[in-house]
PDB file of C-alpha atoms in Angstrom:
ATOM      1  CA  UNK A1247      19.490  -4.047  -5.579  1.00 78.00           C
ATOM      2  CA  UNK A1248      15.998  -3.628  -5.252  1.00 78.00           C
ATOM      3  CA  UNK A1249      13.196  -4.426  -8.251  1.00 83.00           C
ATOM      4  CA  UNK A1250      12.545  -1.231 -10.223  1.00 88.00           C
ATOM      5  CA  UNK A1251       8.985  -1.264  -9.446  1.00 85.00           C
ATOM      6  CA  UNK A1252       9.962  -1.247  -5.600  1.00 84.00           C
ATOM      7  CA  UNK A1253      12.038   1.910  -6.285  1.00 88.00           C
ATOM      8  CA  UNK A1254       9.415   3.476  -8.629  1.00 90.00           C
ATOM      9  CA  UNK A1255       6.700   2.643  -5.622  1.00 88.00           C
ATOM     10  CA  UNK A1256       9.027   4.439  -3.129  1.00 87.00           C
ATOM     11  CA  UNK A1257       9.710   7.082  -5.016  1.00 91.00           C
ATOM     12  CA  UNK A1258       5.998   7.907  -5.746  1.00 91.00           C
ATOM     13  CA  UNK A1259       5.261   7.719  -1.888  1.00 89.00           C
ATOM     14  CA  UNK A1260       8.080  10.126  -1.017  1.00 91.00           C
ATOM     15  CA  UNK A1261       6.728  12.530  -3.529  1.00 92.00           C
ATOM     16  CA  UNK A1262       3.399  12.547  -1.583  1.00 91.00           C
ATOM     17  CA  UNK A1263       4.987  13.834   1.519  1.00 91.00           C
ATOM     18  CA  UNK A1264       2.752  16.600   2.894  1.00 91.00           C
ATOM     19  CA  UNK A1265       0.057  15.891   1.005  1.00 91.00           C
ATOM     20  CA  UNK A1266      -3.499  15.801   3.073  1.00 90.00           C
ATOM     21  CA  UNK A1267      -5.133  12.812   4.339  1.00 87.00           C
ATOM     22  CA  UNK A1268      -8.749  12.282   3.500  1.00 87.00           C
ATOM     23  CA  UNK A1269     -10.637   9.291   5.462  1.00 81.00           C
ATOM     24  CA  UNK A1270     -12.706   8.537   2.424  1.00 71.00           C
ATOM     25  CA  UNK A1271     -12.255   5.209   0.985  1.00 65.00           C
ATOM     26  CA  UNK A1272     -10.267   5.475  -2.530  1.00 62.00           C
ATOM     27  CA  UNK A1273      -9.176   8.815  -2.168  1.00 76.00           C
ATOM     28  CA  UNK A1274      -6.373   8.489  -4.505  1.00 81.00           C
ATOM     29  CA  UNK A1275      -4.783  11.889  -5.189  1.00 83.00           C
ATOM     30  CA  UNK A1276      -3.230  13.768  -6.586  1.00 87.00           C
ATOM     31  CA  UNK A1277      -3.905  16.244  -3.941  1.00 88.00           C
ATOM     32  CA  UNK A1278      -5.017  14.222  -1.048  1.00 90.00           C
ATOM     33  CA  UNK A1279      -4.753  10.437  -0.122  1.00 89.00           C
ATOM     34  CA  UNK A1280      -6.756   7.678   1.991  1.00 88.00           C
ATOM     35  CA  UNK A1281      -4.705   5.071   3.331  1.00 84.00           C
ATOM     36  CA  UNK A1282      -5.946   2.471   0.633  1.00 85.00           C
ATOM     37  CA  UNK A1283      -5.835   5.112  -2.120  1.00 88.00           C
ATOM     38  CA  UNK A1284      -2.284   6.276  -1.253  1.00 88.00           C
ATOM     39  CA  UNK A1285      -1.251   2.431  -1.848  1.00 87.00           C
ATOM     40  CA  UNK A1286      -2.838   2.030  -5.187  1.00 88.00           C
ATOM     41  CA  UNK A1287      -1.607   5.190  -6.508  1.00 90.00           C
ATOM     42  CA  UNK A1288       1.821   4.383  -5.339  1.00 89.00           C
ATOM     43  CA  UNK A1289       1.998   0.625  -6.553  1.00 88.00           C
ATOM     44  CA  UNK A1290       0.230   1.929  -9.672  1.00 91.00           C
ATOM     45  CA  UNK A1291       3.061   4.468 -10.453  1.00 91.00           C
ATOM     46  CA  UNK A1292       5.286   1.565 -10.305  1.00 90.00           C
ATOM     47  CA  UNK A1293       3.136  -0.163 -13.319  1.00 91.00           C
ATOM     48  CA  UNK A1294       1.201  -2.528 -10.659  1.00 86.00           C
ATOM     49  CA  UNK A1295      -2.461  -2.693 -10.213  1.00 87.00           C
ATOM     50  CA  UNK A1296      -3.493  -2.974  -6.935  1.00 84.00           C
ATOM     51  CA  UNK A1297      -7.141  -2.243  -5.964  1.00 83.00           C
ATOM     52  CA  UNK A1298      -8.161   1.192  -4.223  1.00 80.00           C
ATOM     53  CA  UNK A1299     -10.199  -0.055  -1.217  1.00 81.00           C
ATOM     54  CA  UNK A1300      -9.159  -2.130   1.888  1.00 78.00           C
ATOM     55  CA  UNK A1301     -11.211  -4.883   0.911  1.00 80.00           C
ATOM     56  CA  UNK A1302     -10.293  -4.990  -2.554  1.00 83.00           C
ATOM     57  CA  UNK A1303      -6.531  -5.087  -1.282  1.00 80.00           C
ATOM     58  CA  UNK A1304      -7.474  -7.669   1.178  1.00 76.00           C
ATOM     59  CA  UNK A1305      -8.904  -9.786  -1.411  1.00 79.00           C
ATOM     60  CA  UNK A1306      -6.245  -9.657  -4.149  1.00 79.00           C
ATOM     61  CA  UNK A1307      -3.018  -9.143  -2.358  1.00 79.00           C
ATOM     62  CA  UNK A1308      -1.606 -12.656  -0.998  1.00 79.00           C
ATOM     63  CA  UNK A1309      -0.820 -12.843   3.098  1.00 79.00           C
ATOM     64  CA  UNK A1310       2.888 -13.485   3.789  1.00 78.00           C
ATOM     65  CA  UNK A1311       4.611 -14.027   7.233  1.00 80.00           C
ATOM     66  CA  UNK A1312       6.023 -11.185   8.446  1.00 78.00           C
ATOM     67  CA  UNK A1313       9.423 -13.048   8.728  1.00 81.00           C
ATOM     68  CA  UNK A1314       9.347 -13.149   5.057  1.00 83.00           C
ATOM     69  CA  UNK A1315       9.134  -9.350   4.508  1.00 79.00           C
ATOM     70  CA  UNK A1316      10.565  -7.901   1.396  1.00 79.00           C
ATOM     71  CA  UNK A1317      10.937  -4.075   0.304  1.00 75.00           C
ATOM     72  CA  UNK A1318       7.440  -3.401  -1.398  1.00 75.00           C
ATOM     73  CA  UNK A1319       5.213  -5.366   0.554  1.00 79.00           C
ATOM     74  CA  UNK A1320       2.482  -3.727   2.271  1.00 78.00           C
ATOM     75  CA  UNK A1321       2.193  -3.729   6.082  1.00 74.00           C
ATOM     76  CA  UNK A1322      -1.126  -2.834   7.536  1.00 65.00           C
ATOM     77  CA  UNK A1323      -0.555  -2.476  11.362  1.00 59.00           C
ATOM     78  CA  UNK A1324      -3.796  -0.370  12.115  1.00 53.00           C
ATOM     79  CA  UNK A1325      -6.232  -2.329  14.398  1.00 53.00           C
ATOM     80  CA  UNK A1326      -9.400  -0.847  12.650  1.00 55.00           C
ATOM     81  CA  UNK A1327     -12.028  -3.483  11.851  1.00 49.00           C
ATOM     82  CA  UNK A1328     -11.590  -2.565   8.238  1.00 52.00           C
ATOM     83  CA  UNK A1329      -7.801  -3.574   8.350  1.00 47.00           C
ATOM     84  CA  UNK A1330      -8.691  -6.681  10.160  1.00 45.00           C
ATOM     85  CA  UNK A1331      -5.523  -6.372  12.359  1.00 42.00           C
ATOM     86  CA  UNK A1332      -1.936  -6.683  11.272  1.00 45.00           C
ATOM     87  CA  UNK A1333      -1.084  -8.188   7.961  1.00 45.00           C
ATOM     88  CA  UNK A1334       1.231  -8.349   5.535  1.00 49.00           C
ATOM     89  CA  UNK A1335       0.760  -8.873   1.701  1.00 53.00           C
ATOM     90  CA  UNK A1336       2.491  -8.973  -1.516  1.00 55.00           C
ATOM     91  CA  UNK A1337       1.558  -8.199  -5.015  1.00 53.00           C
TER      92      UNK A1337
END
């Protein structure tokens, strides 16, 4: 059984399907989302506080090995400099 927070976060993410992407950092919806804004919004819907910027997420979430990935972990797979390559983080 998944934790309730994970179920709420996934449900919130699914509810955003079809909404536009905005490249501006911190675009946290509800009409459109940036990557970091979406992460912050869906975790917020689960009752968890996650910063609304990539820099804040990198500083505020704990890196974990990919082998230890669990539902609800944030996985960034973009090689863009602001994402600093591939990493996995846990709230």
